Amino acid sequence: MAVPVIDFSKLNGEERAKTMQQIANGCEEWGFFQLINHGISEELLERVKKVTTEFYKVEREENFKNSATVKLLNDIAEKKSSENLENVDWEDVITLLDDNEWPENTPSFRETMSGYRSELKKLAEKLTEVMDENLGLPKGYIKKALNGGEGDNAFFGTKVSHYPPCPYPELVNGLRAHTDAGGVILLFQDDKAGGLQMLKDGEWLDVQPLPNAIVINTGDQIEVLSNGRYKSCWHRVLSATEGNRRSIASFYNPPLKATISPAPQLAEKENQQVEDTYPKFVFGDYMSIYAEQKFLPKEPRFRAVKAI
């Protein structure tokens, strides 16, 4: 059983209906799928690989080797510490936003990553339109919900992560299992180094590396907006003794002030009151709970935000 791979270019041809159904299946049955021929140029993606790899080597690698995480792992492995690594990730990460501080010592980093983020945001918005159509919602419904109304107010952040070789992968995860809090997540992962897994029917499956594909997964807010038709999916990253896995995840999320609730049309189809299954809430309130419960089951988060 493999994570679905979908040719996004076929949305514009004779196989449009089939492709729409493949995406619907990816959202409903998986919560994860890979897009090929997604419209982002290979030339840009190759530059992204180059600048992010250089960035880690020049600006991050030495700091990671000297980090508290590395010291703790070595101490535990050598029996110098009785602590555990349950709440630790073997990950080096920075987050890129339009208005925060960017790395300055890697040539072309900002220019390349700004162009990449612009293209990814367009792809995210195309995907919301496909979801609208598949769910029978008015065109622009999900985009508007994820922008807190009309206008361009969505939070769009990009996490640049590296998972360096780990001497004791049996002791620590690359990234602990979780669902994503937000809307649409677009991941450009390493061509060769694996480790990303998703939970499907109680079984952990590898999200196989596929050169220049974009991995899509749906977050908790898409689950709410779709009234549970589309589920956010548990996923994790395993650490490994070899390779330095690159992972660039972009998040198309609501602004903190946005109000999120199931689309009334979908609740009516199920003969439910809008808040029967999923509550209506302010996204910032949800994020406050998520910050404390990210690695715990998501259902209590929905119940907790309903009580606010």
C-alpha positions as a LaTeX table, in Angstrom:
\begin{tabular}{lrrr}
\hline
Residue & $x$ (\AA) & $y$ (\AA) & $z$ (\AA) \\
\hline
Met1 & 0.00 & 0.00 & 0.00 \\
Ala2 & 1.56 & 3.28 & $-1.16$ \\
Val3 & 0.61 & 6.91 & $-0.64$ \\
Pro4 & $-1.30$ & 8.08 & $-3.76$ \\
Val5 & 0.66 & 9.89 & $-6.47$ \\
Ile6 & $-1.47$ & 12.28 & $-8.55$ \\
Asp7 & $-0.59$ & 14.07 & $-11.80$ \\
Phe8 & $-1.91$ & 17.58 & $-11.10$ \\
Ser9 & $-1.49$ & 18.71 & $-14.72$ \\
Lys10 & $-4.32$ & 16.40 & $-15.78$ \\
Leu11 & $-6.82$ & 18.71 & $-14.08$ \\
Asn12 & $-6.64$ & 20.74 & $-17.28$ \\
Gly13 & $-7.30$ & 17.95 & $-19.77$ \\
Glu14 & $-9.57$ & 15.08 & $-20.70$ \\
Glu15 & $-8.80$ & 13.27 & $-17.44$ \\
Arg16 & $-10.04$ & 16.11 & $-15.24$ \\
Ala17 & $-12.91$ & 14.14 & $-13.68$ \\
Lys18 & $-10.62$ & 11.22 & $-12.88$ \\
Thr19 & $-8.02$ & 13.55 & $-11.35$ \\
Met20 & $-10.66$ & 15.33 & $-9.26$ \\
Gln21 & $-11.74$ & 11.93 & $-7.94$ \\
Gln22 & $-8.14$ & 10.96 & $-7.15$ \\
Ile23 & $-7.72$ & 14.13 & $-5.10$ \\
Ala24 & $-11.05$ & 13.52 & $-3.35$ \\
Asn25 & $-9.86$ & 10.02 & $-2.47$ \\
Gly26 & $-6.53$ & 11.39 & $-1.26$ \\
Cys27 & $-8.33$ & 13.81 & 1.05 \\
Glu28 & $-11.06$ & 11.43 & 2.27 \\
Glu29 & $-9.25$ & 8.11 & 2.59 \\
Trp30 & $-5.65$ & 9.15 & 3.21 \\
Gly31 & $-5.14$ & 12.75 & 4.32 \\
Phe32 & $-1.83$ & 12.50 & 2.42 \\
Phe33 & $-1.00$ & 12.39 & $-1.29$ \\
Gln34 & 1.85 & 13.39 & $-3.60$ \\
Leu35 & 1.49 & 15.78 & $-6.53$ \\
Ile36 & 3.63 & 15.54 & $-9.64$ \\
Asn37 & 3.50 & 17.97 & $-12.59$ \\
His38 & 2.21 & 20.55 & $-10.11$ \\
Gly39 & 3.33 & 23.60 & $-12.08$ \\
Ile40 & 6.40 & 24.55 & $-10.00$ \\
Ser41 & 9.46 & 24.52 & $-12.24$ \\
Glu42 & 12.16 & 21.92 & $-11.72$ \\
Glu43 & 14.73 & 24.68 & $-12.10$ \\
Leu44 & 13.29 & 26.49 & $-9.06$ \\
Leu45 & 13.07 & 23.26 & $-7.05$ \\
Glu46 & 16.71 & 22.44 & $-7.80$ \\
Arg47 & 17.73 & 25.90 & $-6.58$ \\
Val48 & 15.69 & 25.35 & $-3.40$ \\
Lys49 & 17.55 & 22.09 & $-2.75$ \\
Lys50 & 20.89 & 23.82 & $-3.33$ \\
Val51 & 20.34 & 26.84 & $-1.07$ \\
Thr52 & 18.74 & 24.90 & 1.80 \\
Thr53 & 21.52 & 22.29 & 1.78 \\
Glu54 & 24.17 & 25.03 & 1.77 \\
Phe55 & 22.27 & 26.92 & 4.49 \\
Tyr56 & 22.38 & 23.92 & 6.82 \\
Lys57 & 26.08 & 23.31 & 6.25 \\
Val58 & 27.10 & 26.96 & 6.62 \\
Glu59 & 24.71 & 28.26 & 9.28 \\
Arg60 & 23.26 & 25.32 & 11.23 \\
Glu61 & 25.31 & 22.12 & 11.24 \\
Glu62 & 27.90 & 23.12 & 13.82 \\
Asn63 & 25.24 & 24.47 & 16.18 \\
Phe64 & 23.27 & 21.24 & 15.95 \\
Lys65 & 26.34 & 19.11 & 16.70 \\
Asn66 & 26.87 & 21.18 & 19.86 \\
Ser67 & 23.20 & 21.30 & 20.85 \\
Ala68 & 21.61 & 20.16 & 24.10 \\
Thr69 & 19.71 & 17.48 & 22.11 \\
Val70 & 22.92 & 15.83 & 20.88 \\
Lys71 & 24.52 & 16.01 & 24.33 \\
Leu72 & 21.44 & 14.51 & 26.01 \\
Leu73 & 21.25 & 11.64 & 23.51 \\
Asn74 & 24.92 & 10.80 & 23.98 \\
Asp75 & 24.61 & 10.97 & 27.77 \\
Ile76 & 21.62 & 8.62 & 27.76 \\
Ala77 & 23.33 & 6.19 & 25.36 \\
Glu78 & 26.44 & 6.15 & 27.55 \\
Lys79 & 24.32 & 5.75 & 30.71 \\
Lys80 & 25.45 & 9.12 & 32.05 \\
Ser81 & 21.84 & 10.28 & 32.29 \\
Ser82 & 18.59 & 8.59 & 33.31 \\
Glu83 & 16.42 & 11.12 & 31.44 \\
Asn84 & 14.32 & 10.00 & 28.50 \\
Leu85 & 13.85 & 11.47 & 25.06 \\
Glu86 & 10.05 & 11.21 & 24.84 \\
Asn87 & 9.68 & 14.98 & 24.49 \\
Val88 & 12.62 & 15.57 & 22.16 \\
Asp89 & 12.87 & 15.68 & 18.35 \\
Trp90 & 16.08 & 15.00 & 16.39 \\
Glu91 & 15.44 & 17.98 & 14.14 \\
Asp92 & 17.06 & 21.26 & 13.19 \\
Val93 & 14.40 & 23.76 & 12.11 \\
Ile94 & 13.81 & 27.41 & 11.27 \\
Thr95 & 10.54 & 29.05 & 10.15 \\
Leu96 & 10.37 & 31.53 & 7.28 \\
Leu97 & 7.72 & 34.25 & 7.24 \\
Asp98 & 7.61 & 37.30 & 4.99 \\
Asp99 & 8.22 & 39.65 & 7.90 \\
Asn100 & 10.72 & 37.81 & 10.11 \\
Glu101 & 14.51 & 37.63 & 10.09 \\
Trp102 & 15.97 & 35.47 & 7.30 \\
Pro103 & 19.37 & 33.76 & 7.01 \\
Glu104 & 21.95 & 36.14 & 5.59 \\
Asn105 & 25.08 & 34.05 & 5.08 \\
Thr106 & 23.86 & 31.75 & 2.30 \\
Pro107 & 23.98 & 33.31 & $-1.19$ \\
Ser108 & 20.59 & 33.58 & $-2.98$ \\
Phe109 & 18.73 & 32.05 & $-0.01$ \\
Arg110 & 16.15 & 34.79 & 0.42 \\
Glu111 & 15.60 & 35.35 & $-3.31$ \\
Thr112 & 15.15 & 31.61 & $-3.97$ \\
Met113 & 12.97 & 30.83 & $-0.98$ \\
Ser114 & 10.76 & 33.91 & $-1.49$ \\
Gly115 & 10.08 & 32.80 & $-5.06$ \\
Tyr116 & 9.41 & 29.25 & $-3.90$ \\
Arg117 & 7.01 & 30.40 & $-1.18$ \\
Ser118 & 5.10 & 32.51 & $-3.70$ \\
Glu119 & 4.61 & 29.51 & $-6.00$ \\
Leu120 & 3.61 & 27.22 & $-3.10$ \\
Lys121 & 0.99 & 29.67 & $-1.89$ \\
Lys122 & $-0.61$ & 29.72 & $-5.37$ \\
Leu123 & $-0.63$ & 25.90 & $-5.37$ \\
Ala124 & $-2.28$ & 25.84 & $-1.93$ \\
Glu125 & $-5.04$ & 28.14 & $-3.18$ \\
Lys126 & $-5.60$ & 25.99 & $-6.29$ \\
Leu127 & $-5.99$ & 22.98 & $-4.00$ \\
Thr128 & $-8.60$ & 24.76 & $-1.88$ \\
Glu129 & $-10.63$ & 25.34 & $-5.06$ \\
Val130 & $-10.42$ & 21.65 & $-5.92$ \\
Met131 & $-11.59$ & 20.81 & $-2.39$ \\
Asp132 & $-14.48$ & 23.27 & $-2.73$ \\
Glu133 & $-15.63$ & 21.57 & $-5.93$ \\
Asn134 & $-15.25$ & 18.05 & $-4.56$ \\
Leu135 & $-17.18$ & 18.95 & $-1.40$ \\
Gly136 & $-19.94$ & 20.77 & $-3.29$ \\
Leu137 & $-19.06$ & 24.11 & $-1.70$ \\
Pro138 & $-19.16$ & 27.50 & $-3.47$ \\
Lys139 & $-15.92$ & 28.35 & $-5.25$ \\
Gly140 & $-13.63$ & 30.21 & $-2.86$ \\
Tyr141 & $-15.33$ & 28.95 & 0.31 \\
Ile142 & $-12.30$ & 27.25 & 1.91 \\
Lys143 & $-9.89$ & 29.99 & 0.84 \\
Lys144 & $-12.18$ & 32.60 & 2.40 \\
Ala145 & $-12.44$ & 30.57 & 5.62 \\
Leu146 & $-8.65$ & 30.19 & 5.79 \\
Asn147 & $-8.21$ & 33.94 & 5.23 \\
Gly148 & $-10.69$ & 34.96 & 7.92 \\
Gly149 & $-12.96$ & 36.51 & 5.27 \\
Glu150 & $-12.23$ & 38.44 & 2.08 \\
Gly151 & $-8.68$ & 39.54 & 1.41 \\
Asp152 & $-5.24$ & 37.98 & 1.72 \\
Asn153 & $-4.94$ & 37.31 & 5.45 \\
Ala154 & $-3.94$ & 33.64 & 5.59 \\
Phe155 & $-0.89$ & 32.77 & 7.66 \\
Phe156 & 1.68 & 31.26 & 5.30 \\
Gly157 & 4.79 & 29.91 & 7.00 \\
Thr158 & 7.58 & 27.65 & 5.76 \\
Lys159 & 9.55 & 25.34 & 8.05 \\
Val160 & 13.00 & 24.44 & 6.76 \\
Ser161 & 14.00 & 21.28 & 8.64 \\
His162 & 16.95 & 18.92 & 8.55 \\
Tyr163 & 17.16 & 15.54 & 10.25 \\
Pro164 & 20.89 & 14.82 & 10.58 \\
Pro165 & 22.35 & 11.32 & 10.94 \\
Cys166 & 21.52 & 9.98 & 14.40 \\
Pro167 & 23.90 & 7.56 & 16.18 \\
Tyr168 & 21.09 & 6.02 & 18.26 \\
Pro169 & 17.88 & 6.15 & 16.18 \\
Glu170 & 16.20 & 3.62 & 18.47 \\
Leu171 & 16.27 & 6.20 & 21.27 \\
Val172 & 14.77 & 9.29 & 19.62 \\
Asn173 & 12.31 & 10.26 & 16.89 \\
Gly174 & 13.14 & 12.72 & 14.15 \\
Leu175 & 9.73 & 14.28 & 14.82 \\
Arg176 & 7.11 & 12.85 & 17.17 \\
Ala177 & 3.73 & 11.69 & 15.83 \\
His178 & 1.15 & 14.48 & 15.46 \\
Thr179 & $-1.53$ & 15.94 & 13.25 \\
Asp180 & $-1.05$ & 19.44 & 11.82 \\
Ala181 & $-3.15$ & 22.20 & 13.36 \\
Gly182 & $-3.82$ & 24.29 & 10.30 \\
Gly183 & $-5.24$ & 24.11 & 6.79 \\
Val184 & $-3.30$ & 22.84 & 3.77 \\
Ile185 & 0.29 & 21.63 & 4.22 \\
Leu186 & 2.66 & 21.39 & 1.24 \\
Leu187 & 5.89 & 19.47 & 1.78 \\
Phe188 & 8.96 & 19.35 & $-0.44$ \\
Gln189 & 10.90 & 16.44 & 1.00 \\
Asp190 & 14.29 & 14.90 & 0.39 \\
Asp191 & 14.80 & 13.03 & $-2.90$ \\
Lys192 & 16.59 & 10.12 & $-1.27$ \\
Ala193 & 16.53 & 10.10 & 2.53 \\
Gly194 & 13.27 & 8.65 & 3.80 \\
Gly195 & 11.80 & 8.67 & 7.28 \\
Leu196 & 8.42 & 10.38 & 6.92 \\
Gln197 & 5.56 & 8.05 & 7.81 \\
Met198 & 1.77 & 8.46 & 7.94 \\
Leu199 & $-0.75$ & 6.41 & 9.90 \\
Lys200 & $-3.26$ & 4.57 & 7.71 \\
Asp201 & $-5.77$ & 2.10 & 9.19 \\
Gly202 & $-3.58$ & 1.55 & 12.25 \\
Glu203 & $-0.39$ & 0.95 & 10.22 \\
Trp204 & 2.57 & 3.27 & 9.74 \\
Leu205 & 3.34 & 3.68 & 6.02 \\
Asp206 & 6.38 & 5.31 & 4.44 \\
Val207 & 5.73 & 8.47 & 2.41 \\
Gln208 & 8.14 & 7.40 & $-0.29$ \\
Pro209 & 10.70 & 9.97 & $-1.54$ \\
Leu210 & 9.74 & 11.03 & $-5.07$ \\
Pro211 & 12.04 & 13.58 & $-6.75$ \\
Asn212 & 10.45 & 17.03 & $-7.10$ \\
Ala213 & 6.99 & 15.91 & $-5.97$ \\
Ile214 & 5.04 & 18.03 & $-3.49$ \\
Val215 & 3.47 & 16.05 & $-0.64$ \\
Ile216 & 0.07 & 17.38 & 0.45 \\
Asn217 & $-1.58$ & 16.73 & 3.77 \\
Thr218 & $-4.74$ & 18.17 & 5.27 \\
Gly219 & $-4.69$ & 19.78 & 8.71 \\
Asp220 & $-7.17$ & 19.93 & 11.57 \\
Gln221 & $-8.94$ & 23.03 & 10.19 \\
Ile222 & $-9.74$ & 21.28 & 6.89 \\
Glu223 & $-11.22$ & 18.43 & 8.94 \\
Val224 & $-13.49$ & 20.93 & 10.71 \\
Leu225 & $-14.47$ & 22.90 & 7.59 \\
Ser226 & $-15.31$ & 19.66 & 5.74 \\
Asn227 & $-17.35$ & 18.42 & 8.72 \\
Gly228 & $-15.08$ & 15.41 & 8.99 \\
Arg229 & $-15.19$ & 14.37 & 5.32 \\
Tyr230 & $-11.47$ & 15.12 & 5.12 \\
Lys231 & $-9.48$ & 13.94 & 8.13 \\
Ser232 & $-6.17$ & 15.31 & 9.35 \\
Cys233 & $-3.69$ & 12.47 & 9.46 \\
Trp234 & $-1.16$ & 11.38 & 12.07 \\
His235 & 2.40 & 11.45 & 10.79 \\
Arg236 & 5.95 & 11.26 & 12.16 \\
Val237 & 9.58 & 11.29 & 11.09 \\
Leu238 & 11.97 & 8.47 & 12.05 \\
Ser239 & 15.61 & 9.23 & 12.74 \\
Ala240 & 18.29 & 7.26 & 10.89 \\
Thr241 & 22.01 & 6.61 & 11.13 \\
Glu242 & 22.68 & 7.79 & 7.57 \\
Gly243 & 21.64 & 10.71 & 5.39 \\
Asn244 & 20.70 & 14.26 & 6.34 \\
Arg245 & 17.02 & 14.40 & 5.43 \\
Arg246 & 15.86 & 17.77 & 4.10 \\
Ser247 & 12.22 & 18.71 & 4.65 \\
Ile248 & 10.57 & 22.00 & 3.62 \\
Ala249 & 6.97 & 22.22 & 4.84 \\
Ser250 & 4.74 & 25.19 & 4.01 \\
Phe251 & 1.53 & 25.82 & 5.93 \\
Tyr252 & $-1.51$ & 27.64 & 4.52 \\
Asn253 & $-3.30$ & 28.36 & 7.80 \\
Pro254 & $-5.98$ & 30.74 & 9.04 \\
Pro255 & $-4.99$ & 33.95 & 10.83 \\
Leu256 & $-5.35$ & 33.68 & 14.61 \\
Lys257 & $-8.49$ & 35.84 & 14.61 \\
Ala258 & $-10.35$ & 33.70 & 12.04 \\
Thr259 & $-13.51$ & 31.89 & 13.13 \\
Ile260 & $-13.63$ & 28.26 & 11.97 \\
Ser261 & $-16.66$ & 25.95 & 11.87 \\
Pro262 & $-18.07$ & 23.19 & 9.66 \\
Ala263 & $-19.51$ & 24.43 & 6.37 \\
Pro264 & $-23.28$ & 24.64 & 7.02 \\
Gln265 & $-24.01$ & 22.93 & 3.67 \\
Leu266 & $-22.08$ & 19.84 & 4.79 \\
Ala267 & $-23.65$ & 19.73 & 8.26 \\
Glu268 & $-27.10$ & 19.97 & 6.66 \\
Lys269 & $-26.32$ & 17.03 & 4.39 \\
Glu270 & $-25.64$ & 14.97 & 7.51 \\
Asn271 & $-28.81$ & 16.34 & 9.19 \\
Gln272 & $-26.65$ & 17.78 & 11.95 \\
Gln273 & $-26.62$ & 21.03 & 13.78 \\
Val274 & $-23.43$ & 22.81 & 12.72 \\
Glu275 & $-21.76$ & 22.21 & 16.09 \\
Asp276 & $-22.89$ & 18.62 & 16.70 \\
Thr277 & $-19.52$ & 17.08 & 15.84 \\
Tyr278 & $-17.10$ & 19.97 & 15.44 \\
Pro279 & $-17.37$ & 23.24 & 17.34 \\
Lys280 & $-17.24$ & 26.81 & 16.10 \\
Phe281 & $-14.12$ & 28.49 & 17.46 \\
Val282 & $-11.51$ & 31.19 & 17.00 \\
Phe283 & $-8.36$ & 29.69 & 15.50 \\
Gly284 & $-6.11$ & 31.46 & 18.01 \\
Asp285 & $-7.93$ & 29.68 & 20.84 \\
Tyr286 & $-7.36$ & 26.37 & 19.08 \\
Met287 & $-3.65$ & 27.13 & 18.66 \\
Ser288 & $-3.30$ & 27.88 & 22.37 \\
Ile289 & $-4.58$ & 24.37 & 23.12 \\
Tyr290 & $-2.57$ & 22.80 & 20.29 \\
Ala291 & 0.66 & 24.31 & 21.63 \\
Glu292 & 0.19 & 22.24 & 24.80 \\
Gln293 & $-1.34$ & 19.12 & 23.20 \\
Lys294 & 0.30 & 18.82 & 19.75 \\
Phe295 & 1.53 & 15.28 & 20.33 \\
Leu296 & $-1.70$ & 14.06 & 21.98 \\
Pro297 & $-4.97$ & 12.87 & 20.38 \\
Lys298 & $-6.79$ & 15.63 & 18.50 \\
Glu299 & $-10.37$ & 14.88 & 19.62 \\
Pro300 & $-9.83$ & 16.34 & 23.14 \\
Arg301 & $-8.53$ & 19.52 & 21.47 \\
Phe302 & $-11.85$ & 19.97 & 19.68 \\
Arg303 & $-13.73$ & 19.38 & 22.93 \\
Ala304 & $-11.48$ & 21.78 & 24.84 \\
Val305 & $-11.89$ & 24.61 & 22.33 \\
Lys306 & $-15.65$ & 24.10 & 22.36 \\
Ala307 & $-15.62$ & 24.77 & 26.10 \\
Ile308 & $-13.93$ & 28.17 & 25.72 \\
\hline
\end{tabular}
